[in-house]
Amino acid sequence: MATINWRTINIDLLDPESPANFSIATLSPAAPPVSASEVQSLSSQIKQLLRGGNSEGALRGALENPPYGGDAAAKEVHLATVVEILQSIKQSEMSPMLSRIYDSDGGVEILDVLMKYLYKGMSHSSKPSSASTGGMSPQPTGFSQIHSRGGGEGGGQAMSVLLSWHEKLVEIAGPGSIVRVMSDRRTV
């Protein structure tokens, strides 16, 4: 009689839908590589639209061309451009603009990309930029105050703008946008 320890059998190999039987790379579509210089030139074109007063066109231009295949530097440049656009739009213009985008062709996908940038911006705003002792100043009370160099309250203002956009976006696109963004493997 053969002595097979049934506890060591890898049952995932027997399941046809197991990740062991297919490449996980097929779950995310291939994104064409994007260089930082391409993103920089797109950013300057978008900022030109913004300076011309076409904030909706600038927002659309930024969200229709996310650098999925770009390196970290390219993605950071594009994130900064999107956040700058969002900060320049008045709160009273948010809902009508989002409604127009939502009702247009491909509007759901554009708003999903906006949701990705909102979450990316919130994650960057919450990171302390200096956790070393160089960023701490001793206080007479005995506690240390951690601060970032040149940061001030700017991070809080950016977070407030991103949260306002998030609220308006969920009103227009619904909570399905959050689910689609969380399950999408493409990152901005």
mmCIF file of C-alpha atoms in Angstrom, residues 7-181:
data_model
loop_
_atom_site.group_PDB
_atom_site.id
_atom_site.type_symbol
_atom_site.label_atom_id
_atom_site.label_comp_id
_atom_site.label_asym_id
_atom_site.label_seq_id
_atom_site.Cartn_x
_atom_site.Cartn_y
_atom_site.Cartn_z
ATOM 1 C CA ARG A 7 -2.488 16.823 3.315
ATOM 2 C CA THR A 8 0.395 17.729 1.000
ATOM 3 C CA ILE A 9 -1.584 17.547 -2.249
ATOM 4 C CA ASN A 10 -1.812 20.949 -3.916
ATOM 5 C CA ILE A 11 -5.489 21.089 -4.785
ATOM 6 C CA ASP A 12 -5.061 24.434 -6.547
ATOM 7 C CA LEU A 13 -3.377 22.597 -9.394
ATOM 8 C CA LEU A 14 -6.558 20.556 -9.874
ATOM 9 C CA ASP A 15 -8.815 23.636 -10.085
ATOM 10 C CA PRO A 16 -8.979 24.973 -13.680
ATOM 11 C CA GLU A 17 -9.691 28.534 -12.466
ATOM 12 C CA SER A 18 -6.755 28.611 -10.069
ATOM 13 C CA PRO A 19 -4.088 31.312 -10.535
ATOM 14 C CA ALA A 20 -1.548 28.485 -10.648
ATOM 15 C CA ASN A 21 -3.027 27.438 -14.011
ATOM 16 C CA PHE A 22 -2.918 30.795 -15.801
ATOM 17 C CA SER A 23 -0.763 33.875 -15.814
ATOM 18 C CA ILE A 24 -1.979 36.656 -13.535
ATOM 19 C CA ALA A 25 -0.460 39.161 -15.962
ATOM 20 C CA THR A 26 -3.429 38.551 -18.278
ATOM 21 C CA LEU A 27 -5.754 40.199 -15.739
ATOM 22 C CA SER A 28 -4.428 43.683 -16.436
ATOM 23 C CA PRO A 29 -4.289 44.999 -19.978
ATOM 24 C CA ALA A 30 -0.894 45.960 -21.323
ATOM 25 C CA ALA A 31 -0.258 49.695 -21.166
ATOM 26 C CA PRO A 32 2.041 51.333 -23.688
ATOM 27 C CA PRO A 33 5.188 52.771 -22.121
ATOM 28 C CA VAL A 34 5.068 56.516 -21.523
ATOM 29 C CA SER A 35 8.163 58.624 -20.912
ATOM 30 C CA ALA A 36 8.379 61.447 -18.415
ATOM 31 C CA SER A 37 9.030 63.932 -21.253
ATOM 32 C CA GLU A 38 5.739 62.949 -22.952
ATOM 33 C CA VAL A 39 3.876 63.466 -19.698
ATOM 34 C CA GLN A 40 5.658 66.791 -19.176
ATOM 35 C CA SER A 41 4.615 68.046 -22.630
ATOM 36 C CA LEU A 42 1.016 66.895 -22.027
ATOM 37 C CA SER A 43 1.112 68.665 -18.680
ATOM 38 C CA SER A 44 2.201 71.931 -20.296
ATOM 39 C CA GLN A 45 -0.606 71.669 -22.882
ATOM 40 C CA ILE A 46 -3.131 71.018 -20.119
ATOM 41 C CA LYS A 47 -1.862 73.953 -18.066
ATOM 42 C CA GLN A 48 -2.200 76.138 -21.157
ATOM 43 C CA LEU A 49 -5.883 75.157 -21.367
ATOM 44 C CA LEU A 50 -6.246 75.932 -17.676
ATOM 45 C CA ARG A 51 -4.652 79.375 -18.079
ATOM 46 C CA GLY A 52 -7.007 80.026 -21.006
ATOM 47 C CA GLY A 53 -10.001 79.514 -18.724
ATOM 48 C CA ASN A 54 -11.048 76.115 -20.081
ATOM 49 C CA SER A 55 -10.936 74.208 -16.812
ATOM 50 C CA GLU A 56 -13.298 71.468 -18.011
ATOM 51 C CA GLY A 57 -11.181 70.902 -21.118
ATOM 52 C CA ALA A 58 -8.052 70.769 -18.980
ATOM 53 C CA LEU A 59 -9.637 68.250 -16.632
ATOM 54 C CA ARG A 60 -10.842 66.097 -19.521
ATOM 55 C CA GLY A 61 -7.434 66.247 -21.200
ATOM 56 C CA ALA A 62 -5.699 65.139 -18.035
ATOM 57 C CA LEU A 63 -8.147 62.324 -17.276
ATOM 58 C CA GLU A 64 -8.431 60.959 -20.827
ATOM 59 C CA ASN A 65 -4.673 60.353 -21.011
ATOM 60 C CA PRO A 66 -3.496 58.786 -17.744
ATOM 61 C CA PRO A 67 0.102 57.501 -17.918
ATOM 62 C CA TYR A 68 -0.635 53.880 -16.977
ATOM 63 C CA GLY A 69 2.614 52.727 -18.591
ATOM 64 C CA GLY A 70 4.747 55.514 -17.154
ATOM 65 C CA ASP A 71 7.415 55.327 -14.506
ATOM 66 C CA ALA A 72 6.989 56.805 -11.031
ATOM 67 C CA ALA A 73 8.306 60.241 -12.062
ATOM 68 C CA ALA A 74 5.847 60.489 -14.959
ATOM 69 C CA LYS A 75 2.959 59.502 -12.711
ATOM 70 C CA GLU A 76 3.980 62.088 -10.105
ATOM 71 C CA VAL A 77 4.077 64.864 -12.723
ATOM 72 C CA HIS A 78 0.623 63.900 -13.964
ATOM 73 C CA LEU A 79 -0.749 63.689 -10.416
ATOM 74 C CA ALA A 80 0.549 67.192 -9.683
ATOM 75 C CA THR A 81 -1.137 68.463 -12.857
ATOM 76 C CA VAL A 82 -4.484 66.873 -11.968
ATOM 77 C CA VAL A 83 -4.366 68.221 -8.403
ATOM 78 C CA GLU A 84 -3.530 71.697 -9.724
ATOM 79 C CA ILE A 85 -6.553 71.541 -12.038
ATOM 80 C CA LEU A 86 -8.826 70.368 -9.232
ATOM 81 C CA GLN A 87 -7.639 73.160 -6.947
ATOM 82 C CA SER A 88 -8.320 75.790 -9.596
ATOM 83 C CA ILE A 89 -11.989 74.849 -10.102
ATOM 84 C CA LYS A 90 -14.551 76.575 -7.895
ATOM 85 C CA GLN A 91 -16.719 74.426 -5.652
ATOM 86 C CA SER A 92 -19.893 75.746 -7.275
ATOM 87 C CA GLU A 93 -18.648 74.476 -10.668
ATOM 88 C CA MET A 94 -17.848 70.934 -9.484
ATOM 89 C CA SER A 95 -21.267 69.244 -9.713
ATOM 90 C CA PRO A 96 -22.318 70.720 -13.088
ATOM 91 C CA MET A 97 -18.927 69.863 -14.589
ATOM 92 C CA LEU A 98 -19.003 66.301 -13.255
ATOM 93 C CA SER A 99 -22.568 65.861 -14.545
ATOM 94 C CA ARG A 100 -21.545 67.003 -18.039
ATOM 95 C CA ILE A 101 -18.576 64.640 -18.031
ATOM 96 C CA TYR A 102 -20.704 61.757 -16.717
ATOM 97 C CA ASP A 103 -23.326 62.260 -19.447
ATOM 98 C CA SER A 104 -20.738 62.376 -22.252
ATOM 99 C CA ASP A 105 -19.315 59.401 -24.165
ATOM 100 C CA GLY A 106 -16.868 57.509 -21.959
ATOM 101 C CA GLY A 107 -17.841 59.653 -18.988
ATOM 102 C CA VAL A 108 -17.952 56.776 -16.516
ATOM 103 C CA GLU A 109 -14.367 55.778 -17.351
ATOM 104 C CA ILE A 110 -13.179 59.389 -17.097
ATOM 105 C CA LEU A 111 -14.765 59.774 -13.665
ATOM 106 C CA ASP A 112 -13.217 56.472 -12.571
ATOM 107 C CA VAL A 113 -9.793 57.849 -13.528
ATOM 108 C CA LEU A 114 -10.609 60.985 -11.516
ATOM 109 C CA MET A 115 -11.429 58.774 -8.524
ATOM 110 C CA LYS A 116 -8.034 57.079 -8.911
ATOM 111 C CA TYR A 117 -6.308 60.457 -8.829
ATOM 112 C CA LEU A 118 -8.311 61.529 -5.789
ATOM 113 C CA TYR A 119 -7.194 58.455 -3.868
ATOM 114 C CA LYS A 120 -3.609 58.822 -5.081
ATOM 115 C CA GLY A 121 -3.610 62.495 -4.044
ATOM 116 C CA MET A 122 -5.043 61.659 -0.634
ATOM 117 C CA SER A 123 -2.401 59.004 -0.072
ATOM 118 C CA HIS A 124 0.372 61.463 -0.903
ATOM 119 C CA SER A 125 -1.082 64.225 1.268
ATOM 120 C CA SER A 126 -1.177 61.992 4.320
ATOM 121 C CA LYS A 127 2.479 60.939 4.220
ATOM 122 C CA PRO A 128 4.787 62.907 6.495
ATOM 123 C CA SER A 129 7.558 64.327 4.366
ATOM 124 C CA SER A 130 10.137 64.393 7.124
ATOM 125 C CA ALA A 131 10.152 61.876 9.944
ATOM 126 C CA SER A 132 13.794 62.306 10.878
ATOM 127 C CA THR A 133 15.014 64.451 13.742
ATOM 128 C CA GLY A 134 15.751 67.240 11.251
ATOM 129 C CA GLY A 135 12.017 67.808 10.885
ATOM 130 C CA MET A 136 11.353 68.017 14.630
ATOM 131 C CA SER A 137 11.600 71.190 16.644
ATOM 132 C CA PRO A 138 11.727 71.013 20.425
ATOM 133 C CA GLN A 139 9.012 72.944 22.218
ATOM 134 C CA PRO A 140 9.220 74.530 25.683
ATOM 135 C CA THR A 141 6.455 72.181 26.834
ATOM 136 C CA GLY A 142 8.738 69.185 26.371
ATOM 137 C CA PHE A 143 6.895 67.868 23.330
ATOM 138 C CA SER A 144 8.399 67.848 19.870
ATOM 139 C CA GLN A 145 6.587 69.354 16.949
ATOM 140 C CA ILE A 146 7.036 67.506 13.667
ATOM 141 C CA HIS A 147 6.794 69.748 10.642
ATOM 142 C CA SER A 148 7.722 69.586 6.999
ATOM 143 C CA ARG A 149 10.037 72.103 5.436
ATOM 144 C CA GLY A 150 7.994 74.652 3.499
ATOM 145 C CA GLY A 151 4.816 72.599 3.889
ATOM 146 C CA GLY A 152 2.757 74.678 6.298
ATOM 147 C CA GLU A 153 -0.978 74.172 5.939
ATOM 148 C CA GLY A 154 -0.836 73.522 2.175
ATOM 149 C CA GLY A 155 -1.292 69.775 2.604
ATOM 150 C CA GLY A 156 -4.470 70.299 4.598
ATOM 151 C CA GLN A 157 -5.902 72.602 1.948
ATOM 152 C CA ALA A 158 -5.133 70.077 -0.804
ATOM 153 C CA MET A 159 -6.753 67.307 1.244
ATOM 154 C CA SER A 160 -9.866 69.448 1.738
ATOM 155 C CA VAL A 161 -10.127 70.045 -2.012
ATOM 156 C CA LEU A 162 -9.682 66.329 -2.759
ATOM 157 C CA LEU A 163 -12.331 65.374 -0.203
ATOM 158 C CA SER A 164 -14.780 67.899 -1.688
ATOM 159 C CA TRP A 165 -14.202 66.428 -5.141
ATOM 160 C CA HIS A 166 -14.654 62.925 -3.730
ATOM 161 C CA GLU A 167 -17.995 63.872 -2.196
ATOM 162 C CA LYS A 168 -19.281 65.412 -5.431
ATOM 163 C CA LEU A 169 -17.960 62.523 -7.522
ATOM 164 C CA VAL A 170 -19.732 59.903 -5.401
ATOM 165 C CA GLU A 171 -22.956 61.956 -5.679
ATOM 166 C CA ILE A 172 -22.736 61.924 -9.487
ATOM 167 C CA ALA A 173 -21.101 58.564 -10.319
ATOM 168 C CA GLY A 174 -22.314 56.585 -7.317
ATOM 169 C CA PRO A 175 -20.430 54.150 -5.096
ATOM 170 C CA GLY A 176 -19.808 51.840 -8.059
ATOM 171 C CA SER A 177 -16.965 54.125 -9.059
ATOM 172 C CA ILE A 178 -15.179 53.340 -5.800
ATOM 173 C CA VAL A 179 -15.553 49.598 -6.378
ATOM 174 C CA ARG A 180 -14.298 49.834 -9.962
ATOM 175 C CA VAL A 181 -11.255 51.854 -8.887
#
